[in-house]
Short mmCIF file of C-alpha atoms in Angstrom, two decimals:
data_model
loop_
_atom_site.label_atom_id
_atom_site.label_comp_id
_atom_site.label_asym_id
_atom_site.label_seq_id
_atom_site.Cartn_x
_atom_site.Cartn_y
_atom_site.Cartn_z
CA MET A 1 137.04 106.95 108.48
CA THR A 2 139.56 108.55 110.81
CA VAL A 3 139.31 108.71 114.59
CA SER A 4 139.28 112.52 114.42
CA ALA A 5 136.31 112.45 112.06
CA LEU A 6 134.39 110.28 114.46
CA ALA A 7 135.22 112.60 117.33
CA ASP A 8 134.00 115.70 115.49
CA PRO A 9 132.20 114.59 112.33
CA GLN A 10 130.73 117.98 111.50
CA ALA A 11 134.10 119.75 111.39
CA ALA A 12 136.59 117.05 110.44
CA ALA A 13 134.95 115.13 107.62
CA THR A 14 133.09 115.49 104.37
CA SER A 15 129.98 113.44 103.65
CA ALA A 16 132.03 111.10 101.47
CA ASP A 17 134.05 110.11 104.55
CA PHE A 18 130.91 108.62 106.07
CA ALA A 19 130.10 106.33 103.15
CA ASP A 20 131.93 103.31 104.59
CA ILE A 21 130.10 103.36 107.94
CA ARG A 22 128.06 100.22 108.62
CA VAL A 23 125.22 101.25 110.91
CA GLY A 24 125.13 99.09 114.03
CA GLY A 25 128.48 97.41 113.46
CA ASP A 26 128.70 93.61 113.61
CA ILE A 27 125.02 92.73 113.74
CA ALA A 28 123.92 89.11 113.73
CA THR A 29 120.56 87.64 112.75
CA PHE A 30 118.82 84.32 113.30
CA THR A 31 115.37 82.79 112.90
CA LEU A 32 113.76 80.39 115.36
CA GLN A 33 111.94 77.31 114.10
CA ASN A 34 108.58 78.93 114.80
CA GLY A 35 109.47 81.81 112.47
CA MET A 36 110.39 84.47 115.02
CA GLU A 37 113.25 86.63 113.77
CA GLY A 38 116.16 87.63 115.99
CA ILE A 39 118.57 90.57 115.70
CA VAL A 40 121.59 91.06 117.97
CA ILE A 41 123.38 94.42 118.15
CA PRO A 42 126.51 94.05 120.33
CA ASP A 43 127.51 96.97 122.56
CA HIS A 44 129.95 95.98 125.30
CA ARG A 45 130.58 99.39 126.86
CA ALA A 46 128.29 98.74 129.84
CA PRO A 47 126.67 95.58 131.32
CA VAL A 48 123.20 96.64 130.12
CA VAL A 49 120.81 95.35 127.46
CA THR A 50 117.80 96.68 125.60
CA HIS A 51 115.31 93.91 124.90
CA MET A 52 112.61 94.65 122.32
CA VAL A 53 109.84 92.67 120.66
CA TRP A 54 108.34 94.19 117.54
CA TYR A 55 105.09 92.96 116.00
CA LYS A 56 104.46 93.54 112.31
CA VAL A 57 101.05 95.04 112.94
CA GLY A 58 99.90 98.60 113.42
CA SER A 59 96.82 100.70 113.00
CA ALA A 60 96.99 100.44 109.20
CA ASP A 61 96.48 96.67 109.48
CA GLU A 62 93.19 96.96 111.35
CA ALA A 63 89.98 95.66 109.81
CA PRO A 64 87.52 98.33 108.62
CA GLY A 65 85.39 99.52 111.51
CA LYS A 66 87.91 98.33 114.12
CA SER A 67 90.10 101.42 114.30
CA GLY A 68 92.15 101.76 117.45
CA ILE A 69 92.45 98.07 118.23
CA ALA A 70 96.23 97.95 117.63
CA HIS A 71 96.81 100.73 120.16
CA PHE A 72 94.13 99.30 122.47
CA PHE A 73 95.94 95.98 122.41
CA GLU A 74 99.17 97.65 123.45
CA HIS A 75 97.32 98.56 126.67
CA LEU A 76 95.93 95.04 127.09
CA MET A 77 99.41 93.50 126.90
CA PHE A 78 100.14 94.98 130.32
CA LYS A 79 97.28 93.01 131.88
CA GLY A 80 97.57 89.56 133.38
CA THR A 81 98.40 86.21 131.81
CA LYS A 82 97.60 82.65 132.81
CA ASN A 83 100.87 82.60 134.74
CA HIS A 84 101.28 86.15 136.09
CA PRO A 85 98.72 88.65 137.44
CA ALA A 86 98.37 92.13 136.00
CA GLY A 87 101.25 94.39 137.00
CA GLU A 88 103.72 91.67 137.95
CA PHE A 89 105.89 92.10 134.85
CA SER A 90 106.11 95.89 135.33
CA ALA A 91 106.79 95.46 139.04
CA MET A 92 109.63 93.07 138.25
CA VAL A 93 111.21 95.54 135.81
CA ALA A 94 110.98 98.33 138.39
CA ALA A 95 112.36 96.14 141.19
CA ILE A 96 115.55 95.39 139.27
CA GLY A 97 116.07 99.05 138.38
CA GLY A 98 115.03 98.73 134.76
CA SER A 99 112.74 100.72 132.51
CA GLU A 100 110.02 99.67 130.08
CA ASN A 101 107.59 101.07 127.58
CA ALA A 102 105.57 100.29 124.48
CA PHE A 103 104.36 102.17 121.42
CA THR A 104 102.07 101.73 118.44
CA SER A 105 102.32 103.28 114.99
CA ASN A 106 100.62 102.83 111.64
CA ASP A 107 102.89 99.90 110.80
CA TYR A 108 104.15 98.30 114.01
CA THR A 109 103.71 97.75 117.72
CA ALA A 110 106.73 97.36 119.99
CA TYR A 111 107.51 96.53 123.62
CA PHE A 112 110.85 97.04 125.32
CA GLN A 113 112.76 96.81 128.55
CA ARG A 114 116.21 98.16 129.43
CA VAL A 115 117.82 96.16 132.23
CA ALA A 116 121.13 94.84 133.54
CA LYS A 117 122.36 92.04 131.30
CA GLU A 118 121.83 89.29 133.89
CA HIS A 119 118.07 89.91 133.72
CA LEU A 120 117.72 89.37 129.97
CA GLY A 121 116.44 85.82 130.38
CA THR A 122 113.77 86.99 132.81
CA MET A 123 112.59 89.64 130.36
CA MET A 124 112.32 87.04 127.61
CA THR A 125 110.37 84.70 129.89
CA PHE A 126 107.81 87.36 130.78
CA GLU A 127 107.54 88.69 127.22
CA ALA A 128 107.10 85.21 125.75
CA ASP A 129 104.44 84.50 128.35
CA ARG A 130 102.29 87.45 127.34
CA MET A 131 102.79 86.62 123.67
CA ALA A 132 101.06 83.28 124.26
CA ASN A 133 99.04 83.38 127.48
CA LEU A 134 97.31 86.76 127.76
CA VAL A 135 93.98 86.63 129.59
CA LEU A 136 91.32 88.48 127.61
CA THR A 137 87.97 88.67 129.35
CA GLU A 138 85.32 91.38 129.24
CA GLU A 139 86.28 92.20 132.85
CA VAL A 140 89.80 93.00 131.63
CA ILE A 141 88.79 94.72 128.41
CA ALA A 142 85.95 97.00 129.54
CA PRO A 143 87.89 99.21 132.00
CA GLU A 144 90.89 99.47 129.67
CA ARG A 145 88.59 100.57 126.86
CA GLU A 146 87.55 103.47 129.09
CA VAL A 147 91.21 104.30 129.70
CA VAL A 148 91.81 104.52 125.95
CA LEU A 149 88.70 106.65 125.43
CA GLU A 150 89.92 109.04 128.12
CA GLU A 151 93.33 109.13 126.44
CA ARG A 152 91.63 110.11 123.20
CA ARG A 153 89.66 112.83 124.96
CA GLN A 154 92.77 114.30 126.54
CA ARG A 155 95.21 113.96 123.65
CA VAL A 156 92.93 114.60 120.68
CA GLU A 157 89.51 115.98 121.47
CA ASN A 158 90.88 118.54 123.94
CA ASP A 159 93.87 119.40 121.75
CA PRO A 160 93.06 121.57 118.70
CA GLY A 161 96.39 120.76 117.06
CA SER A 162 95.75 117.03 117.27
CA LYS A 163 92.22 117.44 115.93
CA LEU A 164 93.56 119.37 112.98
CA GLY A 165 96.23 116.72 112.44
CA GLU A 166 93.56 114.02 112.18
CA THR A 167 91.72 116.02 109.54
CA LEU A 168 94.90 116.72 107.58
CA ASP A 169 95.80 113.01 107.52
CA ALA A 170 92.31 112.04 106.37
CA MET A 171 92.61 114.52 103.50
CA LEU A 172 96.15 113.46 102.56
CA TYR A 173 95.62 109.69 102.69
CA VAL A 174 92.37 109.23 100.78
CA ASN A 175 91.13 105.62 100.78
CA HIS A 176 94.12 104.46 102.82
CA PRO A 177 94.38 103.43 106.50
CA TYR A 178 97.09 106.03 107.20
CA GLY A 179 94.18 108.47 107.11
CA VAL A 180 92.72 106.81 110.21
CA PRO A 181 94.25 107.91 113.55
CA VAL A 182 96.39 105.37 115.38
CA ILE A 183 94.32 105.84 118.53
CA GLY A 184 91.16 105.18 116.52
CA TRP A 185 87.83 106.91 116.03
CA LYS A 186 85.78 107.37 119.20
CA ASN A 187 82.68 105.46 118.06
CA GLU A 188 84.78 102.51 116.88
CA ILE A 189 86.82 102.34 120.10
CA GLU A 190 83.56 102.24 122.06
CA ALA A 191 82.47 99.18 120.09
CA LEU A 192 85.66 97.11 120.55
CA ASN A 193 84.96 93.94 122.54
CA LYS A 194 86.41 90.66 123.76
CA VAL A 195 85.90 88.87 120.45
CA ASP A 196 87.73 91.63 118.58
CA ALA A 197 90.63 91.47 121.04
CA ILE A 198 90.96 87.68 120.90
CA ASP A 199 90.81 87.62 117.10
CA PHE A 200 93.46 90.35 116.87
CA TYR A 201 95.71 88.61 119.41
CA ASN A 202 95.53 85.22 117.75
CA ARG A 203 96.18 86.58 114.28
CA TYR A 204 99.02 89.01 114.95
CA TYR A 205 100.64 88.20 118.32
CA THR A 206 102.23 85.03 117.07
CA PRO A 207 106.00 84.39 116.99
CA ASN A 208 106.14 84.23 113.20
CA ASN A 209 104.88 87.84 113.11
CA ALA A 210 107.40 89.09 115.69
CA ILE A 211 110.98 90.33 115.68
CA LEU A 212 113.25 90.06 118.72
CA ILE A 213 115.92 92.75 118.93
CA VAL A 214 118.55 92.71 121.67
CA ALA A 215 121.16 95.44 121.85
CA GLY A 216 123.85 95.60 124.50
CA ASP A 217 126.46 93.60 126.36
CA VAL A 218 125.63 90.20 124.87
CA THR A 219 126.83 87.73 122.29
CA THR A 220 124.75 86.20 119.54
CA ASP A 221 125.10 82.74 121.06
CA GLU A 222 123.80 83.98 124.42
CA VAL A 223 120.78 85.69 122.90
CA LYS A 224 119.92 82.81 120.61
CA ALA A 225 120.14 80.27 123.44
CA LEU A 226 117.85 82.33 125.67
CA ALA A 227 115.46 82.95 122.79
CA GLU A 228 115.20 79.25 122.02
CA GLU A 229 114.46 78.49 125.69
CA THR A 230 111.67 81.08 125.84
CA TYR A 231 110.24 82.26 122.53
CA GLY A 232 111.31 79.09 120.77
CA LYS A 233 108.81 77.03 122.77
CA LEU A 234 105.84 79.01 121.46
CA GLU A 235 103.74 77.67 118.62
CA ARG A 236 102.55 79.61 115.61
CA ARG A 237 98.91 80.51 116.14
CA ALA A 238 98.24 81.96 112.71
CA GLU A 239 99.68 83.05 109.39
CA PRO A 240 99.02 86.81 109.28
CA GLY A 241 99.43 86.93 105.51
CA GLU A 242 100.54 89.72 103.21
CA ARG A 243 100.11 93.27 104.44
CA SER A 244 98.24 94.41 101.33
CA ARG A 245 96.65 97.85 101.33
CA PRO A 246 95.29 100.19 98.67
CA GLU A 247 97.72 102.76 97.34
CA PRO A 248 97.44 106.11 99.14
CA GLN A 249 95.88 108.84 97.03
CA THR A 250 95.42 112.55 97.51
CA VAL A 251 92.59 114.43 95.83
CA PRO A 252 94.13 116.58 93.05
CA GLY A 253 94.10 120.34 93.38
CA GLU A 254 94.30 122.77 96.24
CA GLN A 255 92.86 121.63 99.57
CA THR A 256 92.77 123.73 102.71
CA VAL A 257 91.25 123.06 106.11
CA THR A 258 90.97 125.65 108.88
CA LEU A 259 90.40 125.01 112.56
CA SER A 260 89.69 127.89 114.92
CA ASP A 261 89.58 127.24 118.64
CA PRO A 262 89.68 129.52 121.70
CA GLN A 263 92.34 127.26 123.25
CA VAL A 264 94.83 128.20 120.52
CA ASN A 265 97.36 130.76 121.72
CA GLN A 266 99.76 130.43 118.81
CA PRO A 267 98.37 130.02 115.26
CA ASN A 268 100.33 127.91 112.81
CA MET A 269 100.15 126.34 109.39
CA ARG A 270 101.10 122.97 107.98
CA GLN A 271 101.44 121.79 104.40
CA ALA A 272 101.63 118.10 103.48
CA TRP A 273 102.52 116.21 100.30
CA LEU A 274 102.22 112.50 99.59
CA VAL A 275 105.71 111.15 98.79
CA PRO A 276 107.38 107.73 98.65
CA SER A 277 108.83 106.19 101.80
CA TYR A 278 112.10 104.32 101.98
CA ASN A 279 110.11 101.17 101.27
CA THR A 280 108.25 102.46 98.21
CA ALA A 281 110.80 104.82 96.64
CA GLU A 282 112.72 104.08 93.47
CA GLY A 283 116.52 104.24 93.48
CA THR A 284 117.78 106.85 95.93
CA ASP A 285 114.68 109.06 95.75
CA ALA A 286 114.02 108.60 99.48
CA GLU A 287 117.56 109.63 100.37
CA ALA A 288 117.18 112.70 98.15
CA ILE A 289 113.92 113.62 99.90
CA ASP A 290 115.69 113.20 103.25
CA VAL A 291 118.35 115.66 102.15
CA LEU A 292 115.72 118.01 100.71
CA ALA A 293 113.89 118.11 104.05
CA GLN A 294 117.14 119.00 105.79
CA ILE A 295 117.98 121.78 103.33
CA LEU A 296 114.48 123.22 103.37
CA GLY A 297 113.73 123.05 107.05
CA GLY A 298 116.37 121.31 109.12
CA GLY A 299 117.44 123.96 111.59
CA ASN A 300 118.57 127.58 111.71
CA THR A 301 120.60 127.40 108.49
CA SER A 302 117.74 125.96 106.44
CA ARG A 303 116.07 127.77 103.55
CA LEU A 304 112.75 128.22 105.34
CA TYR A 305 114.26 129.51 108.57
CA GLU A 306 116.71 131.90 106.94
CA LYS A 307 114.13 133.34 104.54
CA LEU A 308 110.97 133.47 106.66
CA VAL A 309 112.39 133.99 110.15
CA VAL A 310 115.68 135.82 109.64
CA GLU A 311 115.36 137.77 106.39
CA ASP A 312 111.66 138.58 106.01
CA GLY A 313 110.59 138.33 109.64
CA VAL A 314 107.18 136.89 108.73
CA ALA A 315 107.58 133.74 110.85
CA ALA A 316 108.61 132.99 114.41
CA ALA A 317 109.48 129.42 113.43
CA ALA A 318 109.59 127.40 110.21
CA GLY A 319 110.82 124.00 109.13
CA SER A 320 110.13 120.78 107.31
CA TRP A 321 110.33 117.07 107.96
CA TYR A 322 110.00 113.79 106.10
CA GLN A 323 108.33 110.77 107.69
CA SER A 324 110.68 108.43 105.87
CA SER A 325 109.91 105.07 107.50
CA ALA A 326 106.58 103.63 106.40
CA LEU A 327 105.38 100.50 104.65
CA ASP A 328 103.44 102.60 102.12
CA ASP A 329 103.78 106.09 100.66
CA THR A 330 104.21 108.69 103.36
CA ARG A 331 104.21 112.45 103.94
CA PHE A 332 106.50 115.42 103.55
CA MET A 333 105.59 118.32 105.85
CA ILE A 334 106.32 122.03 105.98
CA TYR A 335 105.26 123.98 109.07
CA ALA A 336 105.48 127.61 110.11
CA VAL A 337 104.36 129.89 112.93
CA PRO A 338 103.49 133.48 111.91
CA ARG A 339 104.74 136.62 113.56
CA ASP A 340 102.21 139.25 114.55
CA GLY A 341 100.93 141.04 111.48
CA THR A 342 101.35 138.06 109.14
CA THR A 343 98.27 136.09 108.13
CA LEU A 344 98.33 132.34 107.67
CA ASN A 345 97.54 132.75 103.97
CA GLU A 346 100.51 135.09 103.59
CA LEU A 347 102.70 132.60 105.44
CA ALA A 348 101.56 129.76 103.19
CA SER A 349 102.44 131.84 100.14
CA ALA A 350 105.86 132.57 101.61
CA THR A 351 106.65 128.91 102.27
CA SER A 352 105.47 128.02 98.76
CA ALA A 353 107.84 130.62 97.31
CA VAL A 354 110.81 129.12 99.16
CA LEU A 355 109.92 125.65 97.89
CA GLN A 356 109.37 126.91 94.35
CA ASN A 357 112.84 128.43 94.36
CA VAL A 358 114.31 124.99 95.05
CA ILE A 359 112.16 123.43 92.34
CA ASP A 360 113.21 126.06 89.79
CA ASN A 361 116.83 126.70 90.75
CA GLY A 362 117.95 123.71 92.80
CA VAL A 363 120.28 123.78 95.80
CA SER A 364 123.95 124.63 96.18
CA GLY A 365 126.78 122.21 96.70
CA GLU A 366 127.42 123.82 100.07
CA GLU A 367 123.83 123.22 101.18
CA LEU A 368 123.99 119.63 99.97
CA GLU A 369 127.20 118.92 101.85
CA ARG A 370 125.95 120.52 105.06
CA ALA A 371 122.69 118.56 104.94
CA LYS A 372 124.37 115.23 104.27
CA LYS A 373 126.93 115.78 107.02
CA SER A 374 124.17 116.63 109.47
CA LEU A 375 122.18 113.51 108.66
CA LEU A 376 125.19 111.22 108.60
CA SER A 377 126.78 112.54 111.78
CA SER A 378 123.45 112.04 113.56
CA THR A 379 123.74 108.39 112.61
CA ILE A 380 127.18 108.20 114.23
CA TYR A 381 125.88 109.74 117.43
CA ALA A 382 122.90 107.37 117.41
CA GLN A 383 125.29 104.43 117.67
CA ASP A 384 126.20 105.60 121.17
CA ASN A 385 122.69 104.69 122.34
CA GLN A 386 121.81 101.00 122.24
CA ALA A 387 118.08 101.68 122.59
CA THR A 388 118.19 104.04 119.61
CA MET A 389 120.01 101.43 117.56
CA ALA A 390 117.43 98.81 118.45
CA ARG A 391 114.66 101.17 117.47
CA ILE A 392 116.26 102.10 114.14
CA PHE A 393 116.42 98.46 113.10
CA GLY A 394 112.99 97.64 114.51
CA VAL A 395 111.33 100.42 112.54
CA ALA A 396 113.12 99.42 109.34
CA LEU A 397 112.35 95.71 109.62
CA THR A 398 108.64 96.29 110.27
CA THR A 399 108.29 98.73 107.38
CA GLY A 400 109.76 96.62 104.59
CA GLY A 401 113.47 97.18 105.11
CA THR A 402 116.35 94.81 105.80
CA VAL A 403 119.38 94.84 108.08
CA GLU A 404 121.61 95.20 105.03
CA GLU A 405 119.69 98.23 103.77
CA VAL A 406 119.98 99.99 107.13
CA GLN A 407 123.69 99.27 107.37
CA ALA A 408 124.33 100.55 103.82
CA TRP A 409 122.25 103.72 104.24
CA PRO A 410 125.26 106.05 104.78
CA ALA A 411 126.73 105.07 101.41
CA ARG A 412 123.44 105.67 99.62
CA LEU A 413 122.93 109.04 101.31
CA ALA A 414 126.49 110.11 100.55
CA SER A 415 125.84 109.46 96.85
CA VAL A 416 122.97 111.98 96.61
CA SER A 417 123.76 114.88 94.27
CA VAL A 418 122.37 118.40 93.86
CA GLU A 419 120.63 117.14 90.73
CA ASP A 420 118.97 114.35 92.74
CA VAL A 421 117.61 116.83 95.28
CA GLN A 422 116.16 119.16 92.67
CA ALA A 423 114.67 116.22 90.76
CA ALA A 424 112.98 114.97 93.94
CA ALA A 425 111.54 118.42 94.64
CA ARG A 426 110.20 118.68 91.09
CA LYS A 427 108.82 115.15 91.04
CA TYR A 428 107.12 115.03 94.43
CA LEU A 429 106.52 118.57 95.72
CA ALA A 430 105.49 120.53 92.62
CA GLY A 431 101.81 119.74 93.12
CA SER A 432 99.44 121.48 95.49
CA PRO A 433 99.79 120.39 99.13
CA VAL A 434 97.08 119.76 101.66
CA THR A 435 97.20 122.90 103.80
CA ALA A 436 95.98 123.14 107.40
CA PHE A 437 95.54 126.39 109.32
CA LEU A 438 95.22 126.51 113.11
CA LYS A 439 93.73 129.77 114.38
CA GLY A 440 92.98 131.28 117.76
CA PRO A 441 89.91 133.01 119.20
CA GLU A 442 90.49 136.24 117.29
CA THR A 443 89.22 134.45 114.16
CA ALA A 444 85.93 135.72 112.81
CA SER A 445 82.83 134.17 114.33
CA GLY A 446 81.66 131.10 112.52
CA ALA A 447 85.14 129.78 111.74
CA ALA A 448 85.22 127.94 115.05
CA ASN A 449 82.22 125.87 114.07
CA THR A 450 83.77 125.09 110.71
CA ALA A 451 87.01 124.01 112.34
CA ALA A 452 85.46 121.83 114.99
CA THR A 453 83.89 119.63 112.35
CA GLY A 454 87.00 119.54 110.18
CA GLN A 455 85.19 121.01 107.16
CA LYS A 456 87.22 122.64 104.41
CA SER A 457 87.39 126.39 104.05
#
C-alpha cells in the first residue's frame, strides 16, 4: 500500500489496496507456564502503554439462576485484597496520571489501565494481586450488591429503551444465555451471595483463563519478563472447561413486541435477525454480513437512509448494524425513527421493502466498493489508537478468534463480492425478524400496561 493511500484511504485507494494490511503490525505472543496468554502490540510513538487483562467469562457463562454475577464480579474486583485495601489500586492509577476502567459482555470481562510505560510493572503487580488475593466477605459483597441493583434500576428499569431491548433479546435468543441481560435479572441479583462470588472467582479468575494484552512503547522481552515476575507466580486454581452452550434459536414466524411509556419522547422501531458471528460463520459469510450492514445502514449514503430519510421522508433516522464478535450466533439489527405522520407499522414495512430489494436485486459494485473502503479505512485509523488495538484483539481472542485471523481480516473483507453480499442477505435475512416498537404517551390506553410487562402485541 502506498503512503498516499494511508494518508487518505477513502480517496486514494480501492479496497483491493487494503488487502495486504496486517492489523496491529508486528504482534508477538507468548504463554506463561501457568497457562496465561500474552499478546504484545508495539507502538513506539509515545512513552505510554495500555495494559489489559481479559477473562474468558461473561454473562453467557453464568450458571442458571445466577444471572448478573459476571458483571457483579467486575464491581467486586475493585474492592480490597489481602495485600491492598479497597481503592488503593485506583488511587495509584490516578496518582500517576493514568486512567482505568473495566467492562463485562456476554462473552468476556476485561480490566485495563493506560499509564506511562515506566509504571507497567506496577500495574501488573496490582492486577496479579487481585487475580489471586481478592477478599470476598459478606461485608464486602452486600453493599456492592445494592450498588448493582441501583445501577439496574437507573439503566434498565427507568429506561424504556433498555427494557424493550431486554425483551427483544429474550425473544431473539430463545433457550440461550444471550437472551439474559448482562446486568442480570433483579430477583437473581438480589440472591447472589458470598458463596456464589467465591465459586465464580475460583473457577474463572485463574491465570489459565486470562489473556494479558499490552499495547504501547514496549518490547516483547520487556513485557514477558514483567509478566513472569508477576502473573507467572500465580497458580492455576481451576480448569474452567469448554464454554459449551445450546445453539441460539428464534421462534419461527412473525414476532412483535410493543412498549409504550410516558417517558418516551421519540418513538422508534428495531428489527433483529439471528445470524452467524465471525466465530460461527462459514467461509466469508461474516465478512459479507459486515459489508451488507454497511450498505444497508452505514451512514448517510446507505440504502435505508437514502430511501427512508432522504427520498420518502418517512424517517428521521435509519440504519443497521451487525454485532459481529460473539462466541455464538449473534444479531443483525435494523433501526429507524419515524417522522411525524408515519406509524411504526408503516416504518417497519418501509425498512422491510428496502431489505427485500437487496435480497431480490443485490447491490451495485459501487456500493460494495464504498462499503469495503469504509470498513477497511476504519481499521487503518484504529491502528493509531493503542487502546483500540488492544481491545480489538481482546474481543477476538475471547470470542473464538486468533491473532492470525484478526491480522488477515482485511484480505478476507477485500475478497467479498456483490454475489456474496446478496447471498448473505438471502440466507440470513429473508425470514421474519423480531420487531420491537417503542411508543410514547400518545399511544392508546392499555398499551402501556402491555409494554411494561414485555408481552407481545
